[in-house]
Short mmCIF file of C-alpha atoms and ligand atoms in Angstrom, two decimals:
data_model
loop_
_atom_site.label_atom_id
_atom_site.label_comp_id
_atom_site.label_asym_id
_atom_site.label_seq_id
_atom_site.Cartn_x
_atom_site.Cartn_y
_atom_site.Cartn_z
CA MET A 1 95.57 107.39 82.22
CA THR A 2 98.29 109.86 82.92
CA GLY A 3 97.18 112.26 80.32
CA ARG A 4 93.49 112.18 81.77
CA TYR A 5 94.89 112.86 85.20
CA ASP A 6 96.84 115.83 83.93
CA ALA A 7 93.60 117.52 82.96
CA ALA A 8 92.04 116.61 86.32
CA LEU A 9 95.17 117.97 88.18
CA THR A 10 95.02 121.37 86.10
CA ARG A 11 91.28 121.77 87.06
CA LEU A 12 92.08 121.36 90.62
CA GLY A 13 95.03 123.78 90.31
CA ALA A 14 97.16 121.13 91.91
CA SER A 15 100.78 120.61 90.89
CA SER A 16 101.56 117.39 88.94
CA ALA A 17 104.56 115.22 89.49
CA PRO A 18 107.75 116.87 88.09
CA ARG A 19 107.88 116.19 84.32
CA ILE A 20 111.22 117.95 83.62
CA VAL A 21 114.33 116.19 84.88
CA TYR A 22 116.23 118.43 87.16
CA LYS A 23 119.18 119.52 85.23
CA ASN A 24 122.61 120.61 86.55
CA LEU A 25 126.09 119.98 85.39
CA MET A 26 126.07 116.61 87.16
CA THR A 27 123.78 113.73 86.67
CA THR A 28 123.09 112.05 89.95
CA VAL A 29 121.60 108.61 90.07
CA ALA A 30 120.09 107.00 93.10
CA LEU A 31 120.99 103.18 92.75
CA ILE A 32 118.80 101.15 95.14
CA VAL A 33 119.75 97.55 95.80
CA ALA A 34 116.72 95.34 96.31
CA ALA A 35 117.72 92.00 95.11
CA GLY A 36 118.21 90.35 98.49
CA ARG A 37 116.02 87.50 99.73
CA GLY A 38 115.40 88.91 103.34
CA THR A 39 116.21 85.58 104.98
CA ARG A 40 116.34 87.09 108.44
CA PHE A 41 113.07 88.89 108.03
CA GLY A 42 111.43 85.56 107.43
CA THR A 43 108.45 86.25 105.14
CA GLU A 44 107.82 84.47 101.75
CA THR A 45 107.84 87.90 100.07
CA PRO A 46 111.22 89.44 100.41
CA LYS A 47 111.03 92.30 103.02
CA GLN A 48 111.37 95.15 100.57
CA TYR A 49 107.94 94.23 98.98
CA ASN A 50 106.10 93.91 102.35
CA MET A 51 103.46 96.55 102.96
CA LEU A 52 104.35 99.47 105.11
CA LEU A 53 101.48 101.75 105.90
CA GLY A 54 99.72 101.19 102.64
CA LYS A 55 102.59 101.01 100.22
CA PRO A 56 105.47 98.36 99.63
CA VAL A 57 108.62 99.19 101.52
CA LEU A 58 110.41 99.77 98.18
CA ALA A 59 107.84 102.46 97.19
CA TRP A 60 108.70 104.48 100.34
CA THR A 61 112.45 104.05 99.50
CA ILE A 62 112.08 105.13 95.81
CA GLU A 63 109.79 108.03 96.73
CA SER A 64 112.40 109.31 99.20
CA PHE A 65 114.82 109.88 96.21
CA LEU A 66 112.15 110.96 93.69
CA ASN A 67 111.01 113.70 96.02
CA HIS A 68 114.60 115.19 96.17
CA ARG A 69 115.46 117.80 93.45
CA GLY A 70 119.08 116.91 93.49
CA ILE A 71 118.32 113.34 92.21
CA ASP A 72 118.08 113.00 88.43
CA GLN A 73 117.41 109.37 88.15
CA VAL A 74 116.40 106.35 90.30
CA ARG A 75 117.29 102.82 89.32
CA VAL A 76 116.53 99.63 91.33
CA VAL A 77 118.49 96.45 91.30
CA ILE A 78 116.06 93.58 91.63
CA HIS A 79 116.07 89.80 91.72
CA PRO A 80 114.85 88.41 88.40
CA ASP A 81 112.04 86.39 90.21
CA ASP A 82 110.67 89.76 91.64
CA ARG A 83 109.66 91.55 88.51
CA ALA A 84 105.91 91.41 89.19
CA LEU A 85 106.48 92.57 92.82
CA TYR A 86 108.65 95.48 91.57
CA ASP A 87 106.06 96.49 88.95
CA HIS A 88 103.45 96.51 91.68
CA ALA A 89 105.62 98.54 94.04
CA VAL A 90 106.47 101.08 91.47
CA GLY A 91 102.90 101.14 90.11
CA ASP A 92 101.67 104.37 88.70
CA ARG A 93 104.68 106.18 89.98
CA LYS A 94 106.66 104.76 87.08
CA ILE A 95 104.44 106.64 84.56
CA GLU A 96 104.29 109.69 86.82
CA SER A 97 107.87 110.31 87.13
CA PRO A 98 110.44 110.52 84.37
CA LYS A 99 113.16 109.92 86.90
CA ILE A 100 112.54 106.15 87.17
CA MET A 101 114.47 104.00 84.75
CA GLY A 102 113.97 100.27 84.13
CA PRO A 103 115.14 97.91 86.79
CA ILE A 104 118.47 95.95 86.56
CA SER A 105 119.08 92.34 87.55
CA GLY A 106 121.06 91.75 90.75
CA GLY A 107 123.45 89.06 91.91
CA ASP A 108 123.90 86.52 94.78
CA THR A 109 125.48 89.00 97.08
CA ARG A 110 124.87 92.71 97.91
CA GLN A 111 128.19 93.55 96.36
CA ALA A 112 127.32 91.61 93.10
CA SER A 113 124.04 93.45 92.98
CA VAL A 114 125.73 96.93 93.27
CA LYS A 115 128.30 95.89 90.64
CA ALA A 116 125.48 94.86 88.21
CA GLY A 117 123.89 98.28 88.86
CA LEU A 118 127.08 100.19 88.29
CA ASP A 119 127.82 98.21 85.16
CA ALA A 120 124.34 99.04 83.85
CA LEU A 121 125.06 102.77 84.34
CA VAL A 122 128.24 102.76 82.17
CA GLY A 123 127.49 104.85 79.11
CA ASP A 124 124.76 106.80 80.88
CA PRO A 125 125.55 110.46 81.69
CA CYS A 126 125.96 109.45 85.38
CA THR A 127 128.58 111.49 87.23
CA ARG A 128 127.55 110.84 90.88
CA VAL A 129 125.83 107.85 92.31
CA LEU A 130 124.06 107.31 95.71
CA ILE A 131 124.14 103.74 96.55
CA HIS A 132 121.28 102.71 98.85
CA ASP A 133 119.77 99.64 100.59
CA ALA A 134 115.99 99.19 99.53
CA ALA A 135 115.59 97.97 103.15
CA ARG A 136 116.02 101.59 104.49
CA PRO A 137 112.72 103.35 103.46
CA ILE A 138 113.26 106.56 105.33
CA VAL A 139 115.84 108.88 103.70
CA PRO A 140 115.49 112.41 104.94
CA GLY A 141 116.02 115.03 102.32
CA ASP A 142 118.57 116.84 104.49
CA MET A 143 120.62 113.69 104.79
CA ILE A 144 120.75 113.48 100.90
CA ASP A 145 121.79 117.20 100.89
CA ARG A 146 124.75 116.53 103.16
CA ILE A 147 125.98 113.60 100.98
CA LEU A 148 125.62 115.63 97.68
CA SER A 149 127.49 118.46 99.38
CA GLY A 150 130.19 116.06 100.47
CA LEU A 151 130.82 114.91 96.96
CA ASP A 152 132.02 118.37 96.17
CA HIS A 153 135.01 117.59 98.35
CA ALA A 154 135.73 113.83 98.05
CA PRO A 155 135.06 110.98 95.75
CA GLY A 156 133.20 109.11 98.52
CA VAL A 157 130.80 110.24 101.27
CA LEU A 158 129.65 108.14 104.24
CA PRO A 159 126.60 109.11 106.32
CA ALA A 160 127.24 107.66 109.74
CA LEU A 161 126.09 107.78 113.35
CA ALA A 162 128.11 107.97 116.44
CA VAL A 163 128.54 104.93 118.63
CA VAL A 164 127.38 105.77 122.10
CA ASP A 165 127.20 102.37 123.78
CA SER A 166 130.33 100.64 124.97
CA LEU A 167 131.70 97.87 122.72
CA ARG A 168 132.58 94.48 124.11
CA LYS A 169 133.78 91.40 122.57
CA VAL A 170 131.98 88.21 123.51
CA ALA A 171 132.94 84.55 123.15
CA ASP A 172 130.49 81.65 124.03
CA GLY A 173 128.27 84.14 125.89
CA VAL A 174 131.06 85.45 128.02
CA VAL A 175 132.79 88.84 127.85
CA SER A 176 136.34 88.40 126.47
CA GLY A 177 137.41 91.96 125.99
CA THR A 178 136.58 95.54 125.39
CA LEU A 179 136.91 97.42 122.11
CA ASP A 180 137.82 101.03 121.90
CA ARG A 181 134.90 102.96 120.51
CA ASP A 182 136.93 105.94 119.85
CA GLY A 183 136.84 106.98 116.16
CA VAL A 184 134.22 104.28 115.44
CA VAL A 185 130.99 105.14 113.68
CA ARG A 186 127.93 103.17 112.43
CA ALA A 187 127.88 103.29 108.67
CA GLN A 188 124.47 103.99 106.93
CA THR A 189 123.26 104.31 103.31
CA PRO A 190 122.96 106.08 101.00
CA GLN A 191 126.72 106.23 100.36
CA GLY A 192 127.68 108.81 97.74
CA PHE A 193 130.34 108.41 95.11
CA ARG A 194 131.73 109.89 92.11
CA PHE A 195 130.62 107.38 89.56
CA ASP A 196 134.07 106.69 87.97
CA ALA A 197 135.77 106.16 91.27
CA ILE A 198 133.29 103.58 92.65
CA HIS A 199 132.92 101.83 89.43
CA ALA A 200 136.77 101.46 89.13
CA ALA A 201 136.98 100.35 92.71
CA HIS A 202 134.23 97.61 92.22
CA SER A 203 135.99 96.33 89.15
CA ALA A 204 139.34 96.29 90.89
CA VAL A 205 138.19 94.09 93.88
CA GLY A 206 136.84 91.44 91.28
CA ASP A 207 135.95 88.20 92.82
CA ASP A 208 136.59 89.19 96.34
CA HIS A 209 133.04 89.18 97.80
CA SER A 210 133.93 90.02 101.41
CA PHE A 211 132.88 93.56 101.41
CA THR A 212 129.68 94.55 103.18
CA ASP A 213 129.17 98.01 101.85
CA ASP A 214 130.63 100.21 99.10
CA VAL A 215 132.62 102.62 101.24
CA ALA A 216 134.70 99.62 102.12
CA ILE A 217 135.33 98.95 98.57
CA LEU A 218 136.40 102.42 97.64
CA ASP A 219 138.59 102.54 100.86
CA ALA A 220 140.25 99.33 99.90
CA ASN A 221 141.16 100.96 96.60
CA GLY A 222 142.64 104.11 98.28
CA GLY A 223 139.76 106.49 97.63
CA ARG A 224 139.27 109.23 100.04
CA ILE A 225 135.90 109.04 101.92
CA ILE A 226 134.47 111.85 104.06
CA VAL A 227 131.97 111.27 106.76
CA VAL A 228 128.79 113.32 107.15
CA ALA A 229 125.94 113.10 109.78
CA GLY A 230 123.56 110.24 109.21
CA ASP A 231 120.12 110.09 110.59
CA ASP A 232 118.79 107.73 113.35
CA ARG A 233 115.42 107.62 111.73
CA SER A 234 116.99 105.98 108.62
CA LEU A 235 116.71 102.42 110.20
CA LYS A 236 117.48 99.35 108.13
CA ILE A 237 114.76 96.64 108.15
CA THR A 238 116.39 93.44 109.06
CA GLU A 239 114.06 91.52 111.24
CA ASN A 240 110.16 91.54 111.41
CA ALA A 241 110.08 93.55 114.52
CA ASP A 242 111.86 96.56 112.69
CA MET A 243 108.67 97.20 110.61
CA SER A 244 106.66 98.50 113.55
CA ARG A 245 109.53 100.82 114.59
CA ILE A 246 109.72 102.13 111.06
CA GLU A 247 105.98 102.54 111.03
CA GLN A 248 106.07 104.55 114.21
CA ILE A 249 108.78 106.82 112.88
CA ILE A 250 106.87 107.59 109.69
CA LEU A 251 103.57 108.29 111.65
CA GLN A 252 105.52 110.60 113.99
CA ASN A 253 106.25 112.78 110.97
CA LEU A 254 102.65 112.67 109.81
CA THR A 255 101.29 115.23 112.37
CA ASP A 256 98.83 117.07 110.15
CA ILE A 257 95.71 114.99 110.71
CA ARG A 258 92.77 115.80 108.36
CA VAL A 259 89.21 114.54 108.32
CA GLY A 260 87.43 114.84 105.03
CA SER A 261 83.71 114.23 104.30
CA GLY A 262 81.97 113.35 101.13
CA PHE A 263 78.34 112.84 100.04
CA ASP A 264 76.79 111.67 96.76
CA VAL A 265 73.41 110.70 95.38
CA HIS A 266 72.34 108.93 92.20
CA THR A 267 68.76 108.35 90.93
CA PHE A 268 67.27 104.89 89.96
CA GLY A 269 66.72 104.34 86.24
CA THR A 270 66.28 101.39 84.01
CA GLY A 271 68.85 98.57 84.32
CA ASP A 272 69.51 95.20 86.06
CA HIS A 273 72.40 96.00 88.34
CA VAL A 274 73.86 98.89 90.41
CA THR A 275 77.60 99.53 91.11
CA LEU A 276 78.29 100.09 94.71
CA CYS A 277 81.77 100.47 96.22
CA GLY A 278 83.30 98.96 93.19
CA LEU A 279 80.90 95.90 93.03
CA LYS A 280 78.25 95.04 90.40
CA ILE A 281 75.14 94.06 92.40
CA PRO A 282 72.04 92.66 90.52
CA HIS A 283 68.97 94.79 91.09
CA SER A 284 65.67 95.60 89.60
CA HIS A 285 66.91 99.05 88.52
CA GLY A 286 70.17 100.71 87.59
CA LEU A 287 71.56 104.03 88.73
CA VAL A 288 71.67 106.97 86.38
CA GLY A 289 74.95 108.79 86.12
CA HIS A 290 77.59 109.72 83.69
CA SER A 291 80.17 107.31 85.03
CA ASP A 292 79.13 104.05 86.52
CA ALA A 293 77.22 106.10 89.10
CA ASP A 294 79.00 104.44 92.11
CA VAL A 295 77.84 106.52 94.87
CA GLY A 296 80.03 104.84 97.43
CA LEU A 297 83.36 105.40 95.59
CA HIS A 298 82.25 108.96 94.61
CA ALA A 299 81.48 109.85 98.32
CA ILE A 300 85.05 108.43 99.26
CA THR A 301 86.77 110.35 96.46
CA ASP A 302 85.17 113.49 97.55
CA ALA A 303 86.10 112.88 101.21
CA ILE A 304 89.73 112.44 100.18
CA LEU A 305 89.77 115.55 98.02
CA GLY A 306 88.14 117.33 100.85
CA GLY A 307 90.71 116.28 103.47
CA LEU A 308 93.40 117.53 101.07
CA SER A 309 91.36 120.85 100.36
CA GLU A 310 91.82 120.06 96.70
CA GLY A 311 88.38 120.72 95.33
CA ASP A 312 85.84 117.95 94.49
CA ILE A 313 85.15 115.09 92.05
CA GLY A 314 83.14 117.14 89.71
CA GLN A 315 85.81 119.72 89.42
CA ALA A 316 88.43 117.20 88.59
CA PHE A 317 86.23 115.02 86.29
CA PRO A 318 83.45 117.14 84.91
CA PRO A 319 80.35 115.23 83.89
CA SER A 320 80.41 117.34 80.59
CA ASP A 321 83.54 115.59 79.63
CA PRO A 322 82.63 112.64 77.34
CA GLN A 323 85.77 110.65 78.32
CA TRP A 324 84.22 109.89 81.73
CA ARG A 325 81.02 108.18 80.22
CA GLY A 326 80.39 104.82 81.90
CA VAL A 327 83.95 104.78 83.41
CA ASP A 328 84.79 102.64 86.41
CA SER A 329 84.80 104.98 89.47
CA ALA A 330 87.93 103.31 90.72
CA VAL A 331 89.70 105.67 88.33
CA PHE A 332 88.49 108.65 90.34
CA LEU A 333 89.30 106.95 93.61
CA ASN A 334 92.84 105.99 92.39
CA PHE A 335 93.31 109.62 91.40
CA ALA A 336 92.38 110.89 94.86
CA LYS A 337 94.72 108.25 96.43
CA ASP A 338 97.61 109.45 94.19
CA ARG A 339 96.94 112.97 95.40
CA VAL A 340 97.52 111.81 98.97
CA THR A 341 100.74 110.06 97.86
CA ALA A 342 101.89 113.25 96.06
CA ARG A 343 101.40 115.17 99.27
CA HIS A 344 103.48 112.45 101.04
CA GLY A 345 100.67 111.46 103.28
CA ILE A 346 98.61 108.25 104.06
CA ILE A 347 95.02 107.41 104.23
CA ALA A 348 94.59 106.24 107.80
CA HIS A 349 90.90 105.31 107.67
CA VAL A 350 87.77 105.29 105.43
CA ASP A 351 84.21 105.03 106.67
CA VAL A 352 81.39 104.89 104.20
CA THR A 353 77.62 104.53 104.86
CA ILE A 354 75.31 103.47 101.87
CA ILE A 355 71.79 104.76 102.31
CA CYS A 356 69.00 102.97 100.62
CA GLU A 357 66.08 100.59 101.12
CA ARG A 358 67.20 98.17 98.48
CA PRO A 359 69.38 96.44 97.23
CA LYS A 360 70.52 94.92 100.52
CA VAL A 361 74.11 95.89 101.14
CA SER A 362 75.05 93.59 103.99
CA PRO A 363 75.68 90.51 101.85
CA HIS A 364 78.26 92.50 99.93
CA ARG A 365 79.79 94.37 102.66
CA ASP A 366 83.09 92.29 103.16
CA ALA A 367 83.63 92.23 99.35
CA MET A 368 83.15 96.04 99.17
CA ARG A 369 85.64 96.59 101.98
CA THR A 370 88.16 94.43 100.14
CA ARG A 371 87.61 96.20 96.86
CA ILE A 372 88.16 99.66 98.44
CA SER A 373 91.28 98.47 100.45
CA ASP A 374 92.65 97.09 97.05
CA ILE A 375 92.05 100.28 95.21
CA LEU A 376 93.57 102.47 98.02
CA ARG A 377 96.24 99.87 98.84
CA ILE A 378 95.59 100.12 102.56
CA ASP A 379 94.88 97.43 105.01
CA LEU A 380 91.32 95.89 105.19
CA SER A 381 91.22 96.85 109.01
CA ARG A 382 91.32 100.58 107.78
CA VAL A 383 88.11 100.32 105.77
CA SER A 384 84.65 100.35 107.10
CA VAL A 385 81.39 99.95 104.97
CA LYS A 386 78.04 100.46 106.63
CA ALA A 387 74.55 100.68 105.31
CA THR A 388 71.21 102.14 106.62
CA THR A 389 67.76 102.70 105.33
CA THR A 390 65.87 105.85 106.04
CA GLU A 391 62.81 103.97 107.41
CA LYS A 392 60.89 104.62 104.08
CA LEU A 393 61.21 108.38 104.56
CA GLY A 394 62.54 110.82 101.95
CA PHE A 395 63.89 110.04 98.39
CA THR A 396 65.86 107.05 99.47
CA GLY A 397 62.87 105.78 101.53
CA ARG A 398 60.62 105.99 98.41
CA GLY A 399 63.17 104.00 96.45
CA GLU A 400 64.03 106.98 94.10
CA GLY A 401 67.74 106.55 94.47
CA ILE A 402 70.78 105.75 96.63
CA ALA A 403 72.88 108.10 98.77
CA ALA A 404 76.39 107.59 100.29
CA GLN A 405 78.23 109.44 102.81
CA ALA A 406 81.96 108.98 103.59
CA THR A 407 84.41 110.16 106.23
CA VAL A 408 88.15 109.75 105.67
CA THR A 409 91.06 110.38 107.87
CA LEU A 410 94.29 111.49 106.36
CA ARG A 411 97.69 112.03 107.88
CA LEU A 412 99.98 114.51 106.09
CA PRO A 413 103.55 115.65 107.00
N1 CTP B 501 120.84 92.94 98.39
C1 CTP B 501 120.87 92.76 97.01
N2 CTP B 501 121.34 91.69 96.53
C2 CTP B 501 121.77 90.63 97.29
C3 CTP B 501 121.67 90.77 98.67
C4 CTP B 501 121.22 91.92 99.16
O1 CTP B 501 120.46 93.85 96.27
N3 CTP B 501 122.10 89.47 96.71
C5 CTP B 501 120.13 94.18 99.04
C6 CTP B 501 118.86 93.88 99.93
O2 CTP B 501 117.78 93.77 99.07
C7 CTP B 501 118.84 95.04 100.80
C8 CTP B 501 120.32 95.43 100.95
O3 CTP B 501 121.03 94.76 99.87
O4 CTP B 501 118.16 96.13 100.32
C9 CTP B 501 120.91 95.11 102.26
O5 CTP B 501 120.92 93.73 102.52
P1 CTP B 501 120.22 92.88 103.74
O6 CTP B 501 119.57 93.91 104.58
O7 CTP B 501 121.19 91.91 104.21
O8 CTP B 501 119.00 92.28 102.90
P2 CTP B 501 118.79 90.72 102.58
O9 CTP B 501 120.11 90.17 102.07
O10 CTP B 501 117.68 90.69 101.55
O11 CTP B 501 118.44 89.99 104.02
P3 CTP B 501 119.03 88.67 104.60
O12 CTP B 501 120.59 89.00 104.78
O13 CTP B 501 118.36 88.63 106.00
O14 CTP B 501 118.73 87.55 103.64
MG1 MG B 502 121.82 90.02 103.41
#
């Protein structure tokens, strides 16, 4: 599908995902550890695979690195049981970006997972590695800049935040002393390292699994670590309540709110079913069209492209092109969704109205909403499907065809 989408992108004059790996003298790998079970988060699916504004948490984390031109490769350490969840999270992005390399199997502790990741990088042309928790989906680009610059001066770089609250010791619910917060910081990830230094340090600590992060391991081995400013938006998801805080932070960045509209019509012809909003519905006629003639999905696709100001469906997928004959219109909608992702935005809401006398839409409404939310990977509550007749007036009233009209709300950075 990527090749097909390339042609569509060119027609829209839009830029494709980078195909050439950013080359410099160093090769910098983002190593994301995602093999944890998320016990404190408490859902059956580990937290890094939970949905966050239409994408799994891990997809946000990966994209933060893919979007940075200083990162040459992204590798994720996963639990062997999570392969299907990983494939879903990476989705089309795996094909779209040559930067994503195959996942690595992790271990029982975070430290063991990092070690497995580092071992897998031995022999690769990796000179610098940024080790990051999958559970921190927001990684601002300027934070990555600071870490990469720091690596010019030391083998280890820690992004950290100042401690502003007083620190107290507590025993059995009673204050038992005060800690000096002078010279104390809160450690974040990604932590940056020269590869050889951190790999040697991890190998040297061997079976001692008491380290909570990689800076502690390099420090225990005498490596010099400099501190750069972290970012307070880069929260770690630990408990369930952290999700809504992260959601708010992401939404605060998506201030460019767009409304796109789309409209489509197809004529009735011979056939025994119509395809509407991704569903095959038995009917006395079919709809005539080059693809599957799904007016609903076509209107939504156009609304999304409209909201992005990136042309329209006919421009991206010309009816004159034989490869789109009879194609499932989910392909077009998926393309539009990927354009929103490429612009680092989200689809906040979809509202589509089907205009026809027959077939009756209401019995299929919920299934249509589910299908659209599946294709767009957004919550069902963000998808509305409505239907109306035109009281027997006009071409839809005479039963000559079906029309659909869609409005989509997008939020872009
Ligand atoms: N991690 C890992 N391998 C492990 C344990 C943790 O790769 N054996 C990863 C987690 O997936 C997470 C990061 O290390 O991205 C930080 O760990 P934490 O926030 O503690 O996540 P979990 O261990 O999954 O959560 P919990 O401790 O609540 O079980
Ligand atoms: Mg843990």
